[in-house]
Short mmCIF file of C-alpha atoms and ligand atoms in Angstrom, two decimals:
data_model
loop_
_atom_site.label_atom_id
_atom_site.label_comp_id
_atom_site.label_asym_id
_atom_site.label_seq_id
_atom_site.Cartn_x
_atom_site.Cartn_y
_atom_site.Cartn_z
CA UNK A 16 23.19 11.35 -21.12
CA UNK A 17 20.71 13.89 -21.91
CA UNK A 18 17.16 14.06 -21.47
CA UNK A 19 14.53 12.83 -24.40
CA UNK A 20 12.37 15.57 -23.57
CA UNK A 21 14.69 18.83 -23.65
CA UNK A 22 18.38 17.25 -23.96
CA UNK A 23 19.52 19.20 -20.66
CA UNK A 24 21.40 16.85 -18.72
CA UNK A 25 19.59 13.62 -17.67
CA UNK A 26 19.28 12.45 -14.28
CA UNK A 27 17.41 9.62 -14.33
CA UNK A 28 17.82 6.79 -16.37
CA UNK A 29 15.15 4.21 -16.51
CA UNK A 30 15.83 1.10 -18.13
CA UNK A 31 12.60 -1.05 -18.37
CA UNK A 32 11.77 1.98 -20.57
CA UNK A 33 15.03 2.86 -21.75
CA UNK A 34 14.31 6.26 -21.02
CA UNK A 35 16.43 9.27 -20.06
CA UNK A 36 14.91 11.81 -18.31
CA UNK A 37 16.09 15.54 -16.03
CA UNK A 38 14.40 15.99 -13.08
CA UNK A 39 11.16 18.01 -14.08
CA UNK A 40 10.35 15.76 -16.83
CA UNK A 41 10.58 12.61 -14.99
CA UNK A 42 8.55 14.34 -11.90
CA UNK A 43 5.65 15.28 -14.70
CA UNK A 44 6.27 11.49 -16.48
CA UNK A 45 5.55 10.07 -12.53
CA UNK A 46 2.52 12.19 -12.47
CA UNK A 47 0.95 11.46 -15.93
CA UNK A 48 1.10 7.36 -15.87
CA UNK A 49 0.24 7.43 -12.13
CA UNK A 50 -3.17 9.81 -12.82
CA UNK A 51 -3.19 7.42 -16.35
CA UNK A 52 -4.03 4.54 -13.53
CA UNK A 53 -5.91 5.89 -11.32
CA UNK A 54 -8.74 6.74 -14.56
CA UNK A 55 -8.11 3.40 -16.01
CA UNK A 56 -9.25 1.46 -13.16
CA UNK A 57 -11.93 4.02 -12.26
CA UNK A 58 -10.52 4.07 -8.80
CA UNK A 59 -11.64 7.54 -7.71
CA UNK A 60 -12.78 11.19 -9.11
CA UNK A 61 -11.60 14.63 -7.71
CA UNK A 62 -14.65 14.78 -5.73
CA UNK A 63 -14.40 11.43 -4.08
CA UNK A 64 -13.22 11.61 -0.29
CA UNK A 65 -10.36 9.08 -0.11
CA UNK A 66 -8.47 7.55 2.78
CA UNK A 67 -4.86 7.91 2.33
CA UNK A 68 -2.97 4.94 4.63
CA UNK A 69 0.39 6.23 5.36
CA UNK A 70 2.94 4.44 7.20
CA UNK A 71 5.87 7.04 7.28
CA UNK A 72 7.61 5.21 4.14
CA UNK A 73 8.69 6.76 1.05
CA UNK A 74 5.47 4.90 -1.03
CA UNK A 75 2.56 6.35 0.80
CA UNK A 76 3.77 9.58 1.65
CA UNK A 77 4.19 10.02 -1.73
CA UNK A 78 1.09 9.05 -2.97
CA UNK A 79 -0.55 11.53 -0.72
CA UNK A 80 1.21 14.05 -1.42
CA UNK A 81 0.86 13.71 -5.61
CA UNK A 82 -2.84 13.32 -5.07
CA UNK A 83 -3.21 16.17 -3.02
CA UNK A 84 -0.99 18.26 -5.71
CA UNK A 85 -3.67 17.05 -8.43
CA UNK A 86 -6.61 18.70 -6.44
CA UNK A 87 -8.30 15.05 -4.85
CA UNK A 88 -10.20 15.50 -2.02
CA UNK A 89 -7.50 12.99 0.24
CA UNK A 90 -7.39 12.85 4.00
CA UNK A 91 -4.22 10.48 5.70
CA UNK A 92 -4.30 7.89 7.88
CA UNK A 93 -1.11 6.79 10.62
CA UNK A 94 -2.05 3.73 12.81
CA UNK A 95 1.23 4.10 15.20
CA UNK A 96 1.46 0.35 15.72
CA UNK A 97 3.93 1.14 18.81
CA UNK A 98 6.52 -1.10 17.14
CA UNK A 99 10.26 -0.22 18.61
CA UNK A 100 12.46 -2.90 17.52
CA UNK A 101 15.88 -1.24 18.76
CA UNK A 102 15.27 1.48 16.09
CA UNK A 103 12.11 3.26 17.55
CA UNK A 104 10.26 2.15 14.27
CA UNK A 105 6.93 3.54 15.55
CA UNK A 106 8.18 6.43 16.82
CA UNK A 107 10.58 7.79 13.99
CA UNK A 108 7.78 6.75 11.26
CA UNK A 109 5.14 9.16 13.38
CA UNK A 110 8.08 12.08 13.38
CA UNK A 111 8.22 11.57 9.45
CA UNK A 112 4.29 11.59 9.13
CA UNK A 113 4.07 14.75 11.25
CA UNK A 114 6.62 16.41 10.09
CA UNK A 115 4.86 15.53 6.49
CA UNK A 116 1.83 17.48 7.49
CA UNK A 117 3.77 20.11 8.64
CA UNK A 118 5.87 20.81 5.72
CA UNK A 119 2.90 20.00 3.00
CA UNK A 120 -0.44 21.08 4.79
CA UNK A 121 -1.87 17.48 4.13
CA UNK A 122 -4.04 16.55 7.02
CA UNK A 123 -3.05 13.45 8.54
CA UNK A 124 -5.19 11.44 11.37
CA UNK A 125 -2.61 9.56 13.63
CA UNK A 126 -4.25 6.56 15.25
CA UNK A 127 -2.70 5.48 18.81
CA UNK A 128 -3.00 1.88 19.04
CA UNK A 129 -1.91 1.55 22.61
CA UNK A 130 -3.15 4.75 23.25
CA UNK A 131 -6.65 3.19 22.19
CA UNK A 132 -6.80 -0.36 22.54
CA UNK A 133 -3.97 -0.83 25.95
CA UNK A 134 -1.94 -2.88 23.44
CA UNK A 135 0.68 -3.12 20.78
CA UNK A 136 1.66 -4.45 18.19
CA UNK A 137 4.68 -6.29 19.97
CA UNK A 138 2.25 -7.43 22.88
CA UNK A 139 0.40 -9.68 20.16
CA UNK A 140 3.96 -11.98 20.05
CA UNK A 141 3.68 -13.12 23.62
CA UNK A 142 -0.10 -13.25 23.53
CA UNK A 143 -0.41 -15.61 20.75
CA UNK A 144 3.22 -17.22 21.53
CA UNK A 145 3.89 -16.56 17.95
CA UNK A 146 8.26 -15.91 16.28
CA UNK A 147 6.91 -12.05 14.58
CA UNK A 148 3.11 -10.89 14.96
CA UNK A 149 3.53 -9.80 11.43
CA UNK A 150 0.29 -11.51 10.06
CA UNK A 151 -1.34 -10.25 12.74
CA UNK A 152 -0.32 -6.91 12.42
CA UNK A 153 -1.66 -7.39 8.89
CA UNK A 154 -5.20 -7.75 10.42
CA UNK A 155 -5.16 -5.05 12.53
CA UNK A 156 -3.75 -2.42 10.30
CA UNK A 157 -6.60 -3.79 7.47
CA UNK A 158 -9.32 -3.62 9.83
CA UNK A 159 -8.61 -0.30 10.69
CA UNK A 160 -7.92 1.27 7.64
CA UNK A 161 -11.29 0.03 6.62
CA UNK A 162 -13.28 0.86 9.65
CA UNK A 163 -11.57 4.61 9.44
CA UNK A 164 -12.72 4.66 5.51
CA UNK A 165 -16.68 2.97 6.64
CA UNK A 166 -17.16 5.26 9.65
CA UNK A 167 -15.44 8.52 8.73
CA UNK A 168 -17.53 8.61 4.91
CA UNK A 169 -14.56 7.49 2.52
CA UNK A 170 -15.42 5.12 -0.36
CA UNK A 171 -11.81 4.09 -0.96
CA UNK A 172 -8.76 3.33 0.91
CA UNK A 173 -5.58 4.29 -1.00
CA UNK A 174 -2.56 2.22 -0.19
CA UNK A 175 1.10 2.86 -1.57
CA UNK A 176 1.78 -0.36 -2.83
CA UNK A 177 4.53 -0.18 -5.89
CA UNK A 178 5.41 -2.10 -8.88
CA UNK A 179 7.77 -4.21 -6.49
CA UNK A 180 5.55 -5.20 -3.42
CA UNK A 181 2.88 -6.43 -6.32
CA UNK A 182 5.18 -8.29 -8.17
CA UNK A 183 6.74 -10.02 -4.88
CA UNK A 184 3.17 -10.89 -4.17
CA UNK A 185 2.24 -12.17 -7.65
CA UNK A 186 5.20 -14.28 -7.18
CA UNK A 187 4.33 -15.76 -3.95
CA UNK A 188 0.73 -16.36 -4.72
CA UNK A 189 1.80 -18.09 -8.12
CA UNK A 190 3.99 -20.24 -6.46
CA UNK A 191 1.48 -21.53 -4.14
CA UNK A 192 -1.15 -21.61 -6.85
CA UNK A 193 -3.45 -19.88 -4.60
CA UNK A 194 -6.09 -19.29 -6.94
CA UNK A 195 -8.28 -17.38 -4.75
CA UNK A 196 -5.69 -14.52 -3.99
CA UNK A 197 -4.69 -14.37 -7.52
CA UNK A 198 -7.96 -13.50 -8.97
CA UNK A 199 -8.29 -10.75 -6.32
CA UNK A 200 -5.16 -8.88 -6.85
CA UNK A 201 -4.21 -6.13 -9.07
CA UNK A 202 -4.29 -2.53 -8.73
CA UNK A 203 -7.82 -1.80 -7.76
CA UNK A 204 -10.53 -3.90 -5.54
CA UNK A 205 -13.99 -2.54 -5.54
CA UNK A 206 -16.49 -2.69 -2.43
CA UNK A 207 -18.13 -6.49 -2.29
CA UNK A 208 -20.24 -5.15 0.85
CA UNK A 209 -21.62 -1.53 2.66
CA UNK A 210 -19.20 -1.78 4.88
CA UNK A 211 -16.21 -2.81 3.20
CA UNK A 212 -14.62 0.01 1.11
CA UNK A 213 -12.87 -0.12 -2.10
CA UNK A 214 -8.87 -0.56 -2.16
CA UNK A 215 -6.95 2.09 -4.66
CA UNK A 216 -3.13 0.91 -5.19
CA UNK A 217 -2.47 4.11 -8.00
CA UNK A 218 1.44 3.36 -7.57
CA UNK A 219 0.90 -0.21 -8.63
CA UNK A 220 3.34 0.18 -11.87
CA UNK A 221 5.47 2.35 -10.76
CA UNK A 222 9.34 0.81 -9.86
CA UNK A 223 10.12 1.23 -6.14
CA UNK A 224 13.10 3.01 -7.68
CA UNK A 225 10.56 5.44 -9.34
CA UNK A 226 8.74 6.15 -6.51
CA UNK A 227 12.00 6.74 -4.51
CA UNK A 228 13.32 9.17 -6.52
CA UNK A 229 9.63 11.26 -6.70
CA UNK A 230 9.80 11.64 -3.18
CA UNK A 231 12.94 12.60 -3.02
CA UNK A 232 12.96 15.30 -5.99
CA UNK A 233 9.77 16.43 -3.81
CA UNK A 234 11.70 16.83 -0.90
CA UNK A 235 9.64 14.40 0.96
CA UNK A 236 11.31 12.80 4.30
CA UNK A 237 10.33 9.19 5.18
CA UNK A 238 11.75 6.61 7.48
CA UNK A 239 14.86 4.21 5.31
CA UNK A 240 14.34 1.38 7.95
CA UNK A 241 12.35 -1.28 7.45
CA UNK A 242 9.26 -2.99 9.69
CA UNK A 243 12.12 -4.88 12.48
CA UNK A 244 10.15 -7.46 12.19
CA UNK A 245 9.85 -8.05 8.42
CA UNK A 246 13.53 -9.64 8.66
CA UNK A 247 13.61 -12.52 6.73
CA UNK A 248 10.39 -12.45 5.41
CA UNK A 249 9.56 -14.24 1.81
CA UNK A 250 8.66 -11.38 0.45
CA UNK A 251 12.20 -9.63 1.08
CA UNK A 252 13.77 -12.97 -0.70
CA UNK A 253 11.01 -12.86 -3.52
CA UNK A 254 12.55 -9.17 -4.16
CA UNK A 255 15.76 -9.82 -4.30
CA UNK A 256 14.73 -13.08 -6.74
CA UNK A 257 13.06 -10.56 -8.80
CA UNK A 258 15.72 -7.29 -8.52
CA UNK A 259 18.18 -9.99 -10.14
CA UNK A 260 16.08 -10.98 -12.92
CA UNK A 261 15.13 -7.12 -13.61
CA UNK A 262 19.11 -6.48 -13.55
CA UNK A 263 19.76 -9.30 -15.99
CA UNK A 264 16.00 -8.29 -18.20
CA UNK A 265 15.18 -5.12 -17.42
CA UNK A 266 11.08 -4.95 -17.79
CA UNK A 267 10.64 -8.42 -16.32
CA UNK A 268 8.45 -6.69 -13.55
CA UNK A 269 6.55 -4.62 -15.64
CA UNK A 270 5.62 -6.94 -18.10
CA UNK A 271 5.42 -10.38 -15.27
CA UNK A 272 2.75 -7.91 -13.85
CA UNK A 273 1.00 -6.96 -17.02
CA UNK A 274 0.97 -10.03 -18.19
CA UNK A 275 -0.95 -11.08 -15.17
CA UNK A 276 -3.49 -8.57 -15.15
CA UNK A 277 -4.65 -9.51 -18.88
CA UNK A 278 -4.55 -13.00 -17.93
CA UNK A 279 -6.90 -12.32 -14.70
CA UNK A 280 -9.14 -10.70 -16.80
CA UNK A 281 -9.22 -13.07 -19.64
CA UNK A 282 -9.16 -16.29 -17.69
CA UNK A 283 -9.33 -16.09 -13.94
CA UNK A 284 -12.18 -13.75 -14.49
CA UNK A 285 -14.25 -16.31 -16.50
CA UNK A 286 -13.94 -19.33 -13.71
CA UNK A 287 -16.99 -19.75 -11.38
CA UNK A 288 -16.60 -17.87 -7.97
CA UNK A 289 -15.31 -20.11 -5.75
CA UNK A 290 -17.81 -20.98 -2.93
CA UNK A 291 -16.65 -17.69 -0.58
CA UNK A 292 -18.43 -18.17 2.92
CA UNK A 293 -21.01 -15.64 3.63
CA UNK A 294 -20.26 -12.49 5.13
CA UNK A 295 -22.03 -11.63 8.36
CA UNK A 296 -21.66 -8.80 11.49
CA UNK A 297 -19.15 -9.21 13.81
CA UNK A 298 -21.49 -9.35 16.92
CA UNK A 299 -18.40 -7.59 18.99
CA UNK A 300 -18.33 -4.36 16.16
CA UNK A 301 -20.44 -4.74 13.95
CA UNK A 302 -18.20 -5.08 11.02
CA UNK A 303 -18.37 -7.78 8.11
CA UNK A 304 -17.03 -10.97 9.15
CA UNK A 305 -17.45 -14.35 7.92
CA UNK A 306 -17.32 -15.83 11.62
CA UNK A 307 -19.51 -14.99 14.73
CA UNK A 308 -16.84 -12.35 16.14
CA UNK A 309 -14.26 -10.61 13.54
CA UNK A 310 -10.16 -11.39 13.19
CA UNK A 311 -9.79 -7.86 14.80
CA UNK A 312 -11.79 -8.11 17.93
CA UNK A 313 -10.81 -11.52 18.83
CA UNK A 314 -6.95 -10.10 18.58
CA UNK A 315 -7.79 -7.20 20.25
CA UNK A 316 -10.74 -7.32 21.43
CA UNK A 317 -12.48 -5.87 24.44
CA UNK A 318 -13.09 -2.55 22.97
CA UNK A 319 -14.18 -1.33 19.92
CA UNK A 320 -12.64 1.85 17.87
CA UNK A 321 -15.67 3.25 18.14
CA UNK A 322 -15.93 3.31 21.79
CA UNK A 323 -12.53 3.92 22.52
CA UNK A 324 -13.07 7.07 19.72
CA UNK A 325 -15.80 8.72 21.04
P1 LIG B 223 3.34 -2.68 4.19
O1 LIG B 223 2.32 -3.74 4.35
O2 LIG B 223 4.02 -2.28 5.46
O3 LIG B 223 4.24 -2.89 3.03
O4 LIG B 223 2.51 -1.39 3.80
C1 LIG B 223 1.69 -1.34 2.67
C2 LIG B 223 0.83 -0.08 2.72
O5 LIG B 223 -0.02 -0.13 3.87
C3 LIG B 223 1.63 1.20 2.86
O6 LIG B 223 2.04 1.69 1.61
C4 LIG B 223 0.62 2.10 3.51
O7 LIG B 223 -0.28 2.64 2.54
C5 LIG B 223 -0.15 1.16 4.42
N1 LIG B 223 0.40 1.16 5.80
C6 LIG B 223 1.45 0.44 6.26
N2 LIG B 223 1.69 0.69 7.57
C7 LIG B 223 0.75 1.60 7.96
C8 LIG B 223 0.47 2.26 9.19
N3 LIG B 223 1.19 2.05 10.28
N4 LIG B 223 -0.58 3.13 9.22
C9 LIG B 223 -1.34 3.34 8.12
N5 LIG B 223 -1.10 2.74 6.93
C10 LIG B 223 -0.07 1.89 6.83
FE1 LIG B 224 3.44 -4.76 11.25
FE2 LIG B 224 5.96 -4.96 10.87
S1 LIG B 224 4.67 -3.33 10.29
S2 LIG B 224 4.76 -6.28 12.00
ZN1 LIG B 225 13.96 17.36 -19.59
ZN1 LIG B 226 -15.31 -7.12 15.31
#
C-alpha cells in the first residue's frame, strides 16, 4: 500500500477514513485535525497558560508533547495517586512522566498524594468499605486538577481523552438516558464559575489507535498497563461493544460521536437548564461546592492543598 500523499510505502492504514498514509504524513495529518479542534471549539490560544493532566499513558503524554511542539504556553500536571496493584502502577507511571520531561524538556509538576494528604488512593477502599475506590479516585484527581489550574493562573485544564473513552462514555450516558451528563459532554466545557476552569479534550476525535501510533512515531514512552483497579469496569465492556461494531463498520465511532455533538447543539442545547443546585464555598477550602463542605475534603479532608503546599 502506498501513501496518498507521496506513494512511498504506507504505514498506516486508517479505515474510518480509508486512508493510507507513511509515517511523516500521518504525524503532520495527527497534528492538523488535532490543532483543527482545538480552534473550532475555541479551547485555547498560544498565549493562554494551560494545565496539561498527565497520567503517564500514551493519551496525555501525547497531547503535551504536540502542544508544546506547536509553541502553547503548556505546563503538566502528575497527581501520583500511590496506586500499586501488584504492578507498581503509581510508581512506573511517575518513571514514564519523568523520564518524559527528561527526554522532551516539558515541565511537569508531580503531585504526591500521600506525600501531601497522609493517604492514598488505595486507603479510600477500606475507609469507605467500598469493592474499587475508582469513583472516588475520580473526585480527587478532578478536584485537583482544577484547584492546580484556579490557584497556579491556568484558564483551562487539558485532558487526553480520545475518540474511544468519549464514545464509551456517550454510550453509557445514552443508555441510562442521563440527560444531564449528555448535554455536558463533548470536547470542550467552558468555566460556569471563577473558580472552576475550563476543560480542553483536543484528542477528542482522534482513534485511540491514532493516538497510539503518534506517540510512538514520537518516540514517546508511557506505561501499557492499565489503572488495576479499572478491571471490569463498564467502560472496558462498552469498548470492546464498540471496537466490534468499528471492526464490522468502520466510522461507527466517528460518526456515533458526531452525530451527537450536532444533536447536543441542535436539541439538548434548546431544553431549559435543568434546576442545577447552587454553587457555594466549600467552608473547609474554599472551593465551589454545591454542599456545605466539598466531595474532596470530606474524602480527604483534614488538610487543604494549599496548606499542605505552602
Ligand atoms: P482516566 O480517567 O484515567 O482515563 O484519565 C483521563 C485523563 O485524566 C488522562 O488522559 C489524563 O489527562 C488525566 N489523568 C488521569 N490520571 C491522572 C493522574 N494521575 N494525574 C494527572 N492527570 C491524570
Ligand atoms: Fe484511579 Fe484507577 S486511576 S482508581
Ligand atoms: Zn507520505
Ligand atoms: Zn473543600
Amino acid at each position: 500500500m502506498k501513501c496518498r500523499i507521496c506513494r512511498n510505502r504506507a504505514q498506516v492504514h486508517l479505515r474510518q477514513h480509508n486512508l493510507a498514509l507513511c509515517r511523516e504524513h500521518f504525524v503532520e495529518r495527527f497534528e492538523r485535525e488535532v490543532l483543527k479542534t482545538i480552534r473550532k471549539y475555541r479551547m485555547f490560544t498560544p498565549e493562554d497558560p494551560v494545565l496539561v493532566a498527565v497520567s503517564g499513558g500514551k493519551d496525555s503524554l501525547a497531547v503535551l508533547y504536540l502542544l508544546a511542539k506547536h509553541g502553547y504556553n503548556v505546563r503538566g500536571f502528575y497527581i501520583d495517586l500511590g496506586i500499586d496493584g501488584g504492578i507498581g502502577y503509581s510508581s512506573v507511571s511517575r518513571e514514564k512522566v519523568e523520564a518524559f520531561q527528561e527526554k522532551f524538556g516539558i515541565p511537569v509538576e508531580i503531585y504526591p498524594l500521600k506525600l501531601r494528604h497522609d493517604l492514598a488512593i488505595p486507603d479510600l477502599v477500606h475507609h469507605r468499605r467500598q469493592q474499587v475506590p475508582c469513583s472516588m479516585c475520580g473526585t480527587v484527581k478532578r478536584y485537583l486538577m482544577n484547584w492546580k489550574a484556579v490557584t497556579g493562573g491556568f484558564q483551562v485544564v487539558v485532558t487526553g481523552h480520545n475518540l474511544d473513552d468519549e464514545v464509551a462514555t456517550l454510550f453509557g450516558n445514552t443508555l441510562r438516558w442521563d440527560v444531564r451528563y449528555l448535554a455536558r459532554q463533548g470536547p470542550y466545557l467552558p468555566s460556569n464559575h471563577p473558580r472552576m476552569a475550563a476543560k480542553a479534550k483536543p484528542f477528542a476525535f482522534m482513534s485511540e489507535k491514532e493516538v497510539a501510533l503518534y506517540a510512538i512515531f514520537n518516540g514517546i514512552d508511557y506505561i501499557r498497563d492499565e489503572c488495576p483497579f479499572a478491571e471490569g469496569a463498564k467502560s472496558i465492556l462498552y469498548k470492546e461493544i464498540l471496537n466490534t461494531l468499528e471492526e464490522r463498520s468502520p466510522g461507527t465511532k466517528l460518526r456515533f460521536y458526531r452525530e451527537f455533538l450536532a444533536f447536543r447543539e441542535k436539541v439538548l442545547s434548546g431544553l431549559p437548564a435543568e434546576e442545577a443546585p447552587p454553587l457555594r464555598s466549600c467552608t473547609v477550602c474554599g472551593m465551589p461546592t454545591t454542599l456545605e463542605v466539598c466531595a474532596f475534603c470530606r474524602l480527604v479532608g483534614r488538610k487543604t492543598p494549599s496548606e499542605v503546599s505552602s
